[in-house]
CSV table of C-alpha atoms in Angstrom, one decimal:
chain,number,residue,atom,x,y,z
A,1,UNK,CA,3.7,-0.9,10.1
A,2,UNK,CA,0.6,-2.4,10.1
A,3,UNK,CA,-2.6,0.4,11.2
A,4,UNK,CA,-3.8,-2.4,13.9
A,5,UNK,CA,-0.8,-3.2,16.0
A,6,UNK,CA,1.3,-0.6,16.4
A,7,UNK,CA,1.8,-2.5,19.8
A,8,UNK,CA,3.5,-5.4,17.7
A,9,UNK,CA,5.9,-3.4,16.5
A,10,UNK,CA,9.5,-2.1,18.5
A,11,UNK,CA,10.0,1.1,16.7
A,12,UNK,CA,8.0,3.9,16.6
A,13,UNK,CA,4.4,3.8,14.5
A,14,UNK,CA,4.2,6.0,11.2
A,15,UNK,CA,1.7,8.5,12.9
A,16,UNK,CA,4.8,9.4,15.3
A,17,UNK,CA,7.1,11.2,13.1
A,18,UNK,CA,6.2,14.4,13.2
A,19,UNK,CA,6.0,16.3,10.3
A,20,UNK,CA,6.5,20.0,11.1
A,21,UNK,CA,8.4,22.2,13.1
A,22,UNK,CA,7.0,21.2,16.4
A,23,UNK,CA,8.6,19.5,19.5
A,24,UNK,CA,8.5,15.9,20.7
A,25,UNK,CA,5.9,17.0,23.2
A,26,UNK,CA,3.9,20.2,21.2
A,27,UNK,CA,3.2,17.3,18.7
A,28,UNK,CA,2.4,14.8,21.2
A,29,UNK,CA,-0.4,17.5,22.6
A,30,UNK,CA,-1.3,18.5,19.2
A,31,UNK,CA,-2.0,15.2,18.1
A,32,UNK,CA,-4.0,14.8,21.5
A,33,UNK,CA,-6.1,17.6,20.9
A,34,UNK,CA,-6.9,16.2,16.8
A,35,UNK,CA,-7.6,13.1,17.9
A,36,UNK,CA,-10.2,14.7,20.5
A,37,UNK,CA,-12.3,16.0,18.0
A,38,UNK,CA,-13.2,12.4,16.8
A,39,UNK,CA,-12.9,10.8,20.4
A,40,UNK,CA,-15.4,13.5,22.2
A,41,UNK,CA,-18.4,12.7,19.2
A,42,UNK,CA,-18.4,9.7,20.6
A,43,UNK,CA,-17.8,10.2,24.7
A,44,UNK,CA,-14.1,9.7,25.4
A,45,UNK,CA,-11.2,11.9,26.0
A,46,UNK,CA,-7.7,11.0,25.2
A,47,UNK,CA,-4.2,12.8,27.1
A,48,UNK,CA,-0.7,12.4,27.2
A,49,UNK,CA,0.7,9.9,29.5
A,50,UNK,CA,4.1,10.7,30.8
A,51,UNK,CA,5.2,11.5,27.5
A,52,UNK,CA,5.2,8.5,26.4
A,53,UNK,CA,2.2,6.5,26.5
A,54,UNK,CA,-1.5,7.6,25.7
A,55,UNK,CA,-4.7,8.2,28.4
A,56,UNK,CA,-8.0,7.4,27.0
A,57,UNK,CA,-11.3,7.8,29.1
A,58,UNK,CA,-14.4,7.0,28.8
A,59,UNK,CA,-17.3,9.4,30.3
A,60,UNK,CA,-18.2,6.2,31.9
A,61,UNK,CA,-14.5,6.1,33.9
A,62,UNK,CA,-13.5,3.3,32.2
A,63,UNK,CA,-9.4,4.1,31.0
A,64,UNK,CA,-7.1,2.3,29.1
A,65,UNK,CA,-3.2,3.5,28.5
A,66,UNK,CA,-2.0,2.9,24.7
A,67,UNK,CA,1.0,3.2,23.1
A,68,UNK,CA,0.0,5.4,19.9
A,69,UNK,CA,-2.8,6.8,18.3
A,70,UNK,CA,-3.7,4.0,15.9
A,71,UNK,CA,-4.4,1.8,19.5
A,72,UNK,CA,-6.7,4.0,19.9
A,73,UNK,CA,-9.4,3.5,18.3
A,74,UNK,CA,-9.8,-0.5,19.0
A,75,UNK,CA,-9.6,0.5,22.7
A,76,UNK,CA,-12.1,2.9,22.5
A,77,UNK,CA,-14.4,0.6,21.0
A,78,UNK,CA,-13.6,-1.9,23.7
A,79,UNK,CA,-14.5,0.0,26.1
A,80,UNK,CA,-18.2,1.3,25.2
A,81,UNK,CA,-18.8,-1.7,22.5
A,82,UNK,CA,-19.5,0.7,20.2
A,83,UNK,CA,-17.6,1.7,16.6
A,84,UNK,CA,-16.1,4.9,15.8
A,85,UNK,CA,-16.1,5.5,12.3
A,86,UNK,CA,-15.2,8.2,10.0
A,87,UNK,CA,-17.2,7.8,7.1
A,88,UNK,CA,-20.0,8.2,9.8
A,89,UNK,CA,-22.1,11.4,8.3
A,90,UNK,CA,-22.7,12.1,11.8
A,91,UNK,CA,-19.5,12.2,12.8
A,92,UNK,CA,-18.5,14.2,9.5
A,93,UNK,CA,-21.3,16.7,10.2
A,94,UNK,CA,-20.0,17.8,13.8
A,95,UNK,CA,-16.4,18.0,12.4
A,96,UNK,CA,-18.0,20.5,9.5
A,97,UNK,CA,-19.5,22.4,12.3
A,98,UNK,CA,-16.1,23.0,13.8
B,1,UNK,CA,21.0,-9.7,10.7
B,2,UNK,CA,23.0,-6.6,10.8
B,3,UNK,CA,24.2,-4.2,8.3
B,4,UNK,CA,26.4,-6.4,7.0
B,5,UNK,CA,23.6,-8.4,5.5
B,6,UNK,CA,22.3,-5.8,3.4
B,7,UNK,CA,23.8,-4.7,0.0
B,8,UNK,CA,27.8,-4.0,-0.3
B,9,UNK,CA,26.6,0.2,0.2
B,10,UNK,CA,24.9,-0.7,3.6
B,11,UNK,CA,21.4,-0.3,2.2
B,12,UNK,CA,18.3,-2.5,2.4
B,13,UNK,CA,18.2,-5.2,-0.6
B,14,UNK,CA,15.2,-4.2,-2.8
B,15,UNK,CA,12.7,-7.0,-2.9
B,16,UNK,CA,10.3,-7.1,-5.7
B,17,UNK,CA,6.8,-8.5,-5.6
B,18,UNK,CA,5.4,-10.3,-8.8
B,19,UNK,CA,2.2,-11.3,-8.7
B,20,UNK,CA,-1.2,-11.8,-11.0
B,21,UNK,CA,-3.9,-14.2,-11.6
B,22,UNK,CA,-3.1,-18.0,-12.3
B,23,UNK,CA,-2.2,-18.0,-16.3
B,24,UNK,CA,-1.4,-14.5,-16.3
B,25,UNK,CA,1.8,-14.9,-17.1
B,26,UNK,CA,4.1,-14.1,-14.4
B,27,UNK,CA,6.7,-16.9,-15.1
B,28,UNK,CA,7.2,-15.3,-18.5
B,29,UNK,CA,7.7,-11.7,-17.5
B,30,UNK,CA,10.0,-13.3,-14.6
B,31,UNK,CA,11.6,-15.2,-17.2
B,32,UNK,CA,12.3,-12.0,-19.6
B,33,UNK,CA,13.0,-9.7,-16.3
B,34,UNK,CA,15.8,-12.2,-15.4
B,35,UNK,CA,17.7,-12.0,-18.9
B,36,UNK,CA,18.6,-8.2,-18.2
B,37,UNK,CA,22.3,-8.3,-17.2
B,38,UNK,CA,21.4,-5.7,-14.5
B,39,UNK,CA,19.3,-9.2,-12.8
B,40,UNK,CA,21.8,-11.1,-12.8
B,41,UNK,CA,23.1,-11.2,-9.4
B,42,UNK,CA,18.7,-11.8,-8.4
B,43,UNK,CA,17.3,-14.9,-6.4
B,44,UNK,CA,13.8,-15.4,-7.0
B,45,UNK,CA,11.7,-16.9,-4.4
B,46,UNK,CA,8.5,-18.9,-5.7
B,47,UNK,CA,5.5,-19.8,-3.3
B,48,UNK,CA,4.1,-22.9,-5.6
B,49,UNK,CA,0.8,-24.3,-4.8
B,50,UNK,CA,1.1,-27.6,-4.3
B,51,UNK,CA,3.4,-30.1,-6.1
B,52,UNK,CA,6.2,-28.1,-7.7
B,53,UNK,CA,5.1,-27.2,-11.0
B,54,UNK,CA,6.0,-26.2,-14.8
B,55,UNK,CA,6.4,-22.4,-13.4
B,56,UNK,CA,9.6,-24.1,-11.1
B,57,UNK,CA,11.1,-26.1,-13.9
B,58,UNK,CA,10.7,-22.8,-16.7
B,59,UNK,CA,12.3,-20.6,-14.2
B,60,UNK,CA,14.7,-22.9,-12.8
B,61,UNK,CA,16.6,-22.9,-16.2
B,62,UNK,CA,16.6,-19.1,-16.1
B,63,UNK,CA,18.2,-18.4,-12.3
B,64,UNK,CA,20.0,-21.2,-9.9
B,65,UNK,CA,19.3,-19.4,-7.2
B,66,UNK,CA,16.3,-20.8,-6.2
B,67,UNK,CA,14.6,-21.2,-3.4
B,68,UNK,CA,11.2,-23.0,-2.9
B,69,UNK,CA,8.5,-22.2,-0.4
B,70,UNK,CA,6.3,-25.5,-0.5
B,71,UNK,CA,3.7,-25.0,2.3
B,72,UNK,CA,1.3,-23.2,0.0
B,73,UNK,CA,0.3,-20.0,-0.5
B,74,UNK,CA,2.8,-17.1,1.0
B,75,UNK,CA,0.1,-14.7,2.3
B,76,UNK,CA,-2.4,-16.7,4.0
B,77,UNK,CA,-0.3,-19.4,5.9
B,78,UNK,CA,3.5,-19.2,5.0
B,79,UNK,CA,4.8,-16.0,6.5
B,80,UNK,CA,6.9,-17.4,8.7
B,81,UNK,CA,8.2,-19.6,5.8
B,82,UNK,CA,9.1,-15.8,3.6
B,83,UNK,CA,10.5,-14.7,6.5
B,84,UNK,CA,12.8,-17.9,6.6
B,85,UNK,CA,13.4,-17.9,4.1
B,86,UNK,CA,14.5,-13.9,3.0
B,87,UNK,CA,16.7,-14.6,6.2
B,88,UNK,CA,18.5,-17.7,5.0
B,89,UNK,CA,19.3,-16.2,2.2
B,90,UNK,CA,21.5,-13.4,4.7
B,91,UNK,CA,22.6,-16.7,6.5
B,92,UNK,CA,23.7,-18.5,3.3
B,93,UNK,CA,25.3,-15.7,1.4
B,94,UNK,CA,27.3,-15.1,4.6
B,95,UNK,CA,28.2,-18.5,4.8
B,96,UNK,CA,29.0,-18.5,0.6
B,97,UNK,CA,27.0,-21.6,0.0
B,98,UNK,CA,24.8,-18.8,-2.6
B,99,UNK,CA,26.5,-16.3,-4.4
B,100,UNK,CA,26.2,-12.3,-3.5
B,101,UNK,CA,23.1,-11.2,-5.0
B,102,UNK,CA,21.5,-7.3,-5.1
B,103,UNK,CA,17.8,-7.7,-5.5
B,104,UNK,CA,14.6,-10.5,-4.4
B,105,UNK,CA,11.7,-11.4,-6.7
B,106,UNK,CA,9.0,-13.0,-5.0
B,107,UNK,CA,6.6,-14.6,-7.6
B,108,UNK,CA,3.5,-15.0,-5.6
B,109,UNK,CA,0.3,-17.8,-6.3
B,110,UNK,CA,-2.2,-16.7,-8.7
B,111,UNK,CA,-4.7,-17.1,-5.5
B,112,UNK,CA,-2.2,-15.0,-3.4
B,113,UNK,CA,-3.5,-11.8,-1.2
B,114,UNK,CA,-0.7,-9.5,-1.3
B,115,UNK,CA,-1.3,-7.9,1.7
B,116,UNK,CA,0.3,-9.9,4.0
B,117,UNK,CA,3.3,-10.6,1.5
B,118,UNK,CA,3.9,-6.8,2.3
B,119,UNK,CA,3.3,-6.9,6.1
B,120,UNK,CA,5.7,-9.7,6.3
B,121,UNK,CA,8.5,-7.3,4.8
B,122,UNK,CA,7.2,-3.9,6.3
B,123,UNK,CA,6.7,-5.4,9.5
B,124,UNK,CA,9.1,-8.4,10.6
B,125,UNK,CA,12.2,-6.1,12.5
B,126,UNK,CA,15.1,-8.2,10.4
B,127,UNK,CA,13.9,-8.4,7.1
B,128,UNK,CA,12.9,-4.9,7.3
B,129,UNK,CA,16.1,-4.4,8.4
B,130,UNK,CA,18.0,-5.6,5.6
B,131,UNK,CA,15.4,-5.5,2.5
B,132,UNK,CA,13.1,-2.8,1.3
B,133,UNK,CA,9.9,-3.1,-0.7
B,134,UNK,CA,10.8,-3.1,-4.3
B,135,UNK,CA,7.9,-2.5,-6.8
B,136,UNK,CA,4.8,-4.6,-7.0
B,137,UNK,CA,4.4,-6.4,-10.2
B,138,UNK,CA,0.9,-7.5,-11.6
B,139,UNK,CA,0.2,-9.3,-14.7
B,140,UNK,CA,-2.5,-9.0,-16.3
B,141,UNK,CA,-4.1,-11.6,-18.9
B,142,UNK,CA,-5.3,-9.2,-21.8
B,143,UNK,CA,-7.8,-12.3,-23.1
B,144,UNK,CA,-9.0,-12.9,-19.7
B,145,UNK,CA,-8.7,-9.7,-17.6
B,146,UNK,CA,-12.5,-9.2,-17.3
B,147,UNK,CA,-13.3,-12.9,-16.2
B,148,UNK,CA,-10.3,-12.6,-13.7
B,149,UNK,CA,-11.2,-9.4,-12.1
B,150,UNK,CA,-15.5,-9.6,-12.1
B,151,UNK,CA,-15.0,-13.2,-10.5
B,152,UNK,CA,-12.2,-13.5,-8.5
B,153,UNK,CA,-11.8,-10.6,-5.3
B,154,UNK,CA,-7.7,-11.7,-5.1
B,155,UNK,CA,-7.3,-10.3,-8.7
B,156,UNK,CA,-8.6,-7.0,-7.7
B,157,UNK,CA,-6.8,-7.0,-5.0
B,158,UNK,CA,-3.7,-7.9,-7.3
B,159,UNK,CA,-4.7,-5.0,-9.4
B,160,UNK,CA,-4.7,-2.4,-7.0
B,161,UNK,CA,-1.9,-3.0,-4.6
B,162,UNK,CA,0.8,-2.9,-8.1
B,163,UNK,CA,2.8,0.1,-8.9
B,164,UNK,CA,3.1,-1.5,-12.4
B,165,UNK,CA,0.4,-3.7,-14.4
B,166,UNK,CA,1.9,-5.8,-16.9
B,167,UNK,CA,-0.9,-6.7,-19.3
B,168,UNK,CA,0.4,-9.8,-20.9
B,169,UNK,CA,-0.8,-12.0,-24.4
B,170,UNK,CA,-1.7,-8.7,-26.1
B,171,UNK,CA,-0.1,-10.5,-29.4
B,172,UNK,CA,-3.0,-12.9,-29.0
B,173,UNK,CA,-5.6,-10.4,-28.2
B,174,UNK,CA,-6.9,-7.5,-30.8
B,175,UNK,CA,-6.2,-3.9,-29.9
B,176,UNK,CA,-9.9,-2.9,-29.1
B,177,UNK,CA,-9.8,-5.5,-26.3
B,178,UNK,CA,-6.1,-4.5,-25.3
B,179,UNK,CA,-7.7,-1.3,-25.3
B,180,UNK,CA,-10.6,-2.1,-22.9
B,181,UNK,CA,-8.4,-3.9,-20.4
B,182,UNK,CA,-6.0,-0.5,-20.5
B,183,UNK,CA,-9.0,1.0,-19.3
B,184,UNK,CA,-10.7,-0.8,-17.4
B,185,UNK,CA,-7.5,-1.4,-14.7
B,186,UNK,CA,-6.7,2.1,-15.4
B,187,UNK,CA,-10.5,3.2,-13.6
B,188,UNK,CA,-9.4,0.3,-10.6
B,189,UNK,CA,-5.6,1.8,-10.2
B,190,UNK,CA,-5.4,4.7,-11.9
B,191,UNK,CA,-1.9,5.4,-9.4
B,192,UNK,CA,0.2,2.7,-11.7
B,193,UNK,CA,1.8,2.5,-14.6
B,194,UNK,CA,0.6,0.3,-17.2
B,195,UNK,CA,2.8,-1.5,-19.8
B,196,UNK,CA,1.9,-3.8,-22.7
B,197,UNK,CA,4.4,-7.0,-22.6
B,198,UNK,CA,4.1,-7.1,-26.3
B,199,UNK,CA,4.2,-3.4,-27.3
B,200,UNK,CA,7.2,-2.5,-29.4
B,201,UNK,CA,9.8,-0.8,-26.4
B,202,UNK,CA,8.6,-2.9,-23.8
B,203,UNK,CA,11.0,-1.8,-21.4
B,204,UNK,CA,11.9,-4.6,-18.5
B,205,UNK,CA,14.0,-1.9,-16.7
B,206,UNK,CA,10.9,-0.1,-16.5
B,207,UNK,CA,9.1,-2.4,-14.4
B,208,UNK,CA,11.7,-2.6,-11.5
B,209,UNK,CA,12.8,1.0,-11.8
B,210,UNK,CA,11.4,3.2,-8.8
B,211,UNK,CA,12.1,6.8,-9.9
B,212,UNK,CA,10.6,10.1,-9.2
B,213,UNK,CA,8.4,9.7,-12.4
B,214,UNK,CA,7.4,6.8,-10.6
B,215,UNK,CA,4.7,9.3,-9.8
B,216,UNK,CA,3.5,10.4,-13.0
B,217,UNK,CA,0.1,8.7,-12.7
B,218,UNK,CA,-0.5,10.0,-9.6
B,219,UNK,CA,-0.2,13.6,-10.8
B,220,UNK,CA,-1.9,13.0,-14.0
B,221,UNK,CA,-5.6,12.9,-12.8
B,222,UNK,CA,-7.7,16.0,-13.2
B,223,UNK,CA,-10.1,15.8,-9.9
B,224,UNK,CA,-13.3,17.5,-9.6
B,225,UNK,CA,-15.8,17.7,-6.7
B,226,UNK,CA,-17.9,13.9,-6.9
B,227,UNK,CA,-21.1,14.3,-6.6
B,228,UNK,CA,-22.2,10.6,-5.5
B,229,UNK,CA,-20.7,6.9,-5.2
B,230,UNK,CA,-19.6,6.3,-8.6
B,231,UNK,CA,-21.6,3.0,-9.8
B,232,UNK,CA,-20.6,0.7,-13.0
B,233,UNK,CA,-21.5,1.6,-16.3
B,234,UNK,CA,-21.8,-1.3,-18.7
B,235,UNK,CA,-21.4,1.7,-21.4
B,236,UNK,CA,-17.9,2.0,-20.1
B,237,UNK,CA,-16.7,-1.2,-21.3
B,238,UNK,CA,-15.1,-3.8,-19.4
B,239,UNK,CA,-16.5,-4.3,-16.2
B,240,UNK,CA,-14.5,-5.5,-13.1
B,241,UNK,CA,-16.0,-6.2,-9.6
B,242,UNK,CA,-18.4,-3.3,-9.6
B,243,UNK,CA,-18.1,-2.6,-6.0
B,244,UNK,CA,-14.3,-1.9,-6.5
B,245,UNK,CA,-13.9,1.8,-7.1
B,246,UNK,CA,-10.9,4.4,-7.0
B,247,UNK,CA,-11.0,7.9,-5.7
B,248,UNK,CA,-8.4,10.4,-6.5
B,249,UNK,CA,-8.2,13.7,-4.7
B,250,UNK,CA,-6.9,16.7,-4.8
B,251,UNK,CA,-6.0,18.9,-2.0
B,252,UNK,CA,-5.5,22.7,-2.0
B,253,UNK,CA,-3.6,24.1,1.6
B,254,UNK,CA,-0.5,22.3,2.9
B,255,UNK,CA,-2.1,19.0,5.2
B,256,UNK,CA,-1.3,18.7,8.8
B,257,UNK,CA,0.4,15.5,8.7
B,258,UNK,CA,-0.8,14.3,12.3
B,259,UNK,CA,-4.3,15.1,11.3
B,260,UNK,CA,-4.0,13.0,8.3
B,261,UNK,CA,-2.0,10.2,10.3
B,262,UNK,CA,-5.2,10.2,12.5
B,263,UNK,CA,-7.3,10.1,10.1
B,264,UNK,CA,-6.1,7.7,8.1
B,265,UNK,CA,-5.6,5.2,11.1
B,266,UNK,CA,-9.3,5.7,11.9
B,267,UNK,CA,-10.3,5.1,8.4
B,268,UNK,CA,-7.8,1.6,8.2
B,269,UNK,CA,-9.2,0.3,11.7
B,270,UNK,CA,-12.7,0.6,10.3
B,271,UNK,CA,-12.9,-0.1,6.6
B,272,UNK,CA,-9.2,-1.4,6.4
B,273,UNK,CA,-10.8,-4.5,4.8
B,274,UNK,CA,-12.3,-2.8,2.2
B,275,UNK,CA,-9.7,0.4,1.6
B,276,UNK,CA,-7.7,-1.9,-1.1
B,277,UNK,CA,-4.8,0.8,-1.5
B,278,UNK,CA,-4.2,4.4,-0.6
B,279,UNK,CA,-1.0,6.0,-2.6
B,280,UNK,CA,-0.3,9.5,-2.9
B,281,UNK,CA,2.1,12.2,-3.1
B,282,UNK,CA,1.6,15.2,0.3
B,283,UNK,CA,2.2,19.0,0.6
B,284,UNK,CA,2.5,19.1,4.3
B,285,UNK,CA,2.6,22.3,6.7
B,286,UNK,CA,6.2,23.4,7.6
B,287,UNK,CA,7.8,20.8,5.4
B,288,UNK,CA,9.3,22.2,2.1
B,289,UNK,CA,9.9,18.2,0.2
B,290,UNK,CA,7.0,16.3,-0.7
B,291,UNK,CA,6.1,13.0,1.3
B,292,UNK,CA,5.2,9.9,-0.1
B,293,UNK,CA,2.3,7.7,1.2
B,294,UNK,CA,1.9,4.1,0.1
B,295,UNK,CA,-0.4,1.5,2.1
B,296,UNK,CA,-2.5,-1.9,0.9
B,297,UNK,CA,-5.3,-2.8,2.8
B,298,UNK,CA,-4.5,-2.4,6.9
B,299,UNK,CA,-0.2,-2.3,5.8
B,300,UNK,CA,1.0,1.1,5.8
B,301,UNK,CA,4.6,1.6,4.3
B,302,UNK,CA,7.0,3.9,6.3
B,303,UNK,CA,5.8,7.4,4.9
B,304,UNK,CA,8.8,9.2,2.2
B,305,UNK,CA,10.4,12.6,1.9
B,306,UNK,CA,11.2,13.0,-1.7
B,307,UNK,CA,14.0,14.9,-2.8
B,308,UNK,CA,11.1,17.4,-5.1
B,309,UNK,CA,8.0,17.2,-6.6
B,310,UNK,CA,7.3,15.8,-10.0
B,311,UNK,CA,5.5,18.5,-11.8
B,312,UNK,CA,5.0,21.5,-11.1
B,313,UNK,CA,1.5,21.3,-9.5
B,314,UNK,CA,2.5,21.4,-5.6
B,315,UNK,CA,-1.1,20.2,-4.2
B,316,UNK,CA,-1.4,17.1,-2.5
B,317,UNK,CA,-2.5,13.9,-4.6
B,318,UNK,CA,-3.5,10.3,-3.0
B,319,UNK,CA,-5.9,7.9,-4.7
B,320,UNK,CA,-8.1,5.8,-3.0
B,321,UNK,CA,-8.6,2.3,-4.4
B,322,UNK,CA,-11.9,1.1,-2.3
B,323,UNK,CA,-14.2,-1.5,-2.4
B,324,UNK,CA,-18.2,-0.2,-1.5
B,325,UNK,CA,-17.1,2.8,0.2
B,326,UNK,CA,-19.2,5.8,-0.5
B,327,UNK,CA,-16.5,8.5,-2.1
B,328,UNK,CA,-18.6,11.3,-1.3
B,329,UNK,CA,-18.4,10.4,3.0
B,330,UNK,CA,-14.7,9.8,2.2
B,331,UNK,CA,-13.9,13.2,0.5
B,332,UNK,CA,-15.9,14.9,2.8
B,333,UNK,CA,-14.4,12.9,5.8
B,334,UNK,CA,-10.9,13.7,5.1
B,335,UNK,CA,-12.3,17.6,3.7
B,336,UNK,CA,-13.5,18.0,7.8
B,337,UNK,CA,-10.6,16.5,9.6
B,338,UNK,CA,-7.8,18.3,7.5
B,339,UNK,CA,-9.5,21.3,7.1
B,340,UNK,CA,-8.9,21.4,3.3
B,341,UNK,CA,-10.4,22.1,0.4
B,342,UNK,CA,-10.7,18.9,-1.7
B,343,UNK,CA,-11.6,18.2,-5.3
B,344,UNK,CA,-12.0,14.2,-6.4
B,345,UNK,CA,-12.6,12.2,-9.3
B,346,UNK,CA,-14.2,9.1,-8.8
B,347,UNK,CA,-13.9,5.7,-11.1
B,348,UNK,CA,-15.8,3.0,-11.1
């Protein structure tokens, strides 16, 4: 349960049980595509893995394969050393803009 | 364990969390708690500091099933020791050496983080398997709240992780000082309910019971649009760690819930340390029942369906318990990512 190791856990992390009507795999793509509009402010792309694993790139080629979406972000920040934040007014400015 | 373990219906044994500054009078509520004849069939864990002190002996004459955790405090080095023990008591109830019981207390230190407490039972497969979080429990010292809470950053975080503060010695204090501490852990958790150990009605059931009007507080707060980080007012009486503040919004359309389970993981990675407690009641796209959201510090609880809403007001409600987090970036942050309209109130 806890936001930083989803990987820890055996069962599924709260972020995977979908809320609406959508299937197993619209959800997985929708929650792709959300998660894109943070990851591409800051130069990675995320996809679905064989339906069961997360694809994150870097623009730099680097990859990593996560489990969920809350790996995510540590990964990203791996990768390019650099911190993804929400509360950043930059970030919240391109969101604004759509 | 399997299902056996659990209660005689199949269903997780609630575990309840007390907690609250050292002197705050835990023991005592535990002690009053335990005299309900609905507690009788409780085991009370206590994580004692130390050599085994008068808390042990008081309680000790109240409950025989006891079990002691000795290696110091529970959240910062004896996890594996709750765990332990939360499974020996499955082990030894199976065995019959303890008798069947319905329900775990955990008295915590004064000094105790609750945060891993929580992750331990949220988080370990078996005990989540066969016990549930129960309500947190704080206690509050009415003559010392402000001394507690402007000095100490495990007392705030005592404060806001409780679904119920108990402010204790009121008989000792005068009302206009009862009154301040009211408010004063009212602007830090404004998402619990807060009962006076000495007020006439004090309820004990009250404090365990987890019912729909659980949510009341939540849906009590009238938000409006903040304007800036709120800061402390010494006007406003009692002042706790100024830096702690809670945030309660408001939002009008439905949320997506994988947009907010995004953001919300983005926001717990980054601030985590510093978002003390995020509790809240969701209208969610394409899903007619409410959903319940309850997490302290990085430990997110599995989210709830509720059977319905508590009032008639259908928007979403979460409260944001922070600690130097600009509100403003935060209600605008979740505004962009949700694509909702949000209104907050902010308290400092």
């Amino acid at each position: 349960m806890c936001a930083l190791c989803g990987v820890f856990l055996t069962e599924a992390h709260w972020t995977d049980v979908s809320g609406g009507l959508r299937t197993r795999r619209h959800e997985r793509l929708h929650r792709v595509a959300l998660a894109n509009r943070i990851l591409k402010h800051y130069g990675f792309k995320l996809s679905d893995w064989q339906g069961n694993a997360y694809l994150l790139s870097a623009a730099t080629g680097q990859t990593a394969v996560l489990p969920n979406v809350a790996a995510v972000w540590p990964a990203a920040e791996q990768l390019r050393k650099r911190t993804l934040d929400p509360l950043d007014p930059n970030l919240i400015e391109a969101l604004e803009r759509g | 364990m399997d299902s056996q373990s659990t209660t005689a219906a199949g269903t997780p044994i609630p575990v309840n969390i007390v907690t609250g500054f050292l002197g705050s009078g835990k023991t005592t509520l535990l002690q009053r708690l335990l005299r309900a004849p609905q507690m009788a069939r409780t085991v009370v864990l206590i994580n004692e500091f130390g050599e085994i002190g008068l808390d042990h002996l008081l309680v000790e004459r109240v409950d025989e099933a006891l079990v002691l955790l000795q290696n110091g405090c529970i959240c910062c080095s004896v996890r594996d020791d709750l765990k332990t023990a939360l499974r020996g008591l499955l082990s030894r109830r199976e065995r019959e050496e303890i008798p069947a019981f319905d329900r775990v207390v955990i008295e915590t230190t004064g000094l105790a983080d609750p945060g891993p407490v929580l992750y331990t039972l949220l988080g370990e497969p078996v005990v989540r398997h066969s016990f549930r979080l129960g309500n947190v429990v704080t206690t509050v010292d009415a003559l010392n709240a402000d001394l507690h809470l402007s000095r100490n950053p495990e007392g705030v975080k005592q404060v806001a992780a409780a679904d119920r503060l108990v402010i204790t010695k009121t008989d000792l204090a005068d009302p206009a000082q009862t009154g301040a501490v009211r408010d004063m852990l009212g602007r830090i958790n404004p998402s619990a309910e807060i009962l006076d150990v000495a007020e006439v009605g004090f309820d004990t059931e009250r404090v365990l019971a987890e019912q729909i009007r659980d949510l009341t507080p939540l849906m009590r707060f009238r938000p409006h649009v903040a304007e800036s980080t709120p800061t402390a007012d010494p006007s406003r009486g009692l002042q706790h760690n100024a830096s702690v503040a809670s945030l309660s919004l408001a939002l009008e359309e439905p949320l997506d819930w994988t947009a907010f389970g995004i953001w919300l993981t983005l926001l717990l990675h980054r601030h985590g340390d510093n978002v003390l407690r995020v509790k809240g009641i969701l209208r969610l796209q394409d899903v007619a029942a409410p959903v319940f959201i309850n997490a302290v510090q990085h430990v997110v609880h599995p989210p709830q369906h509720l059977a319905r809403w508590p009032t008639a007001d259908h928007r979403s409600r979460i409260v944001f318990i922070t600690r130097g987090i600009e509100h403003s970036l935060l209600a605008r942050s979740l505004a962009a990512f949700s694509n909702s309209r949000v209104a907050a109130r902010a308290d400092a």
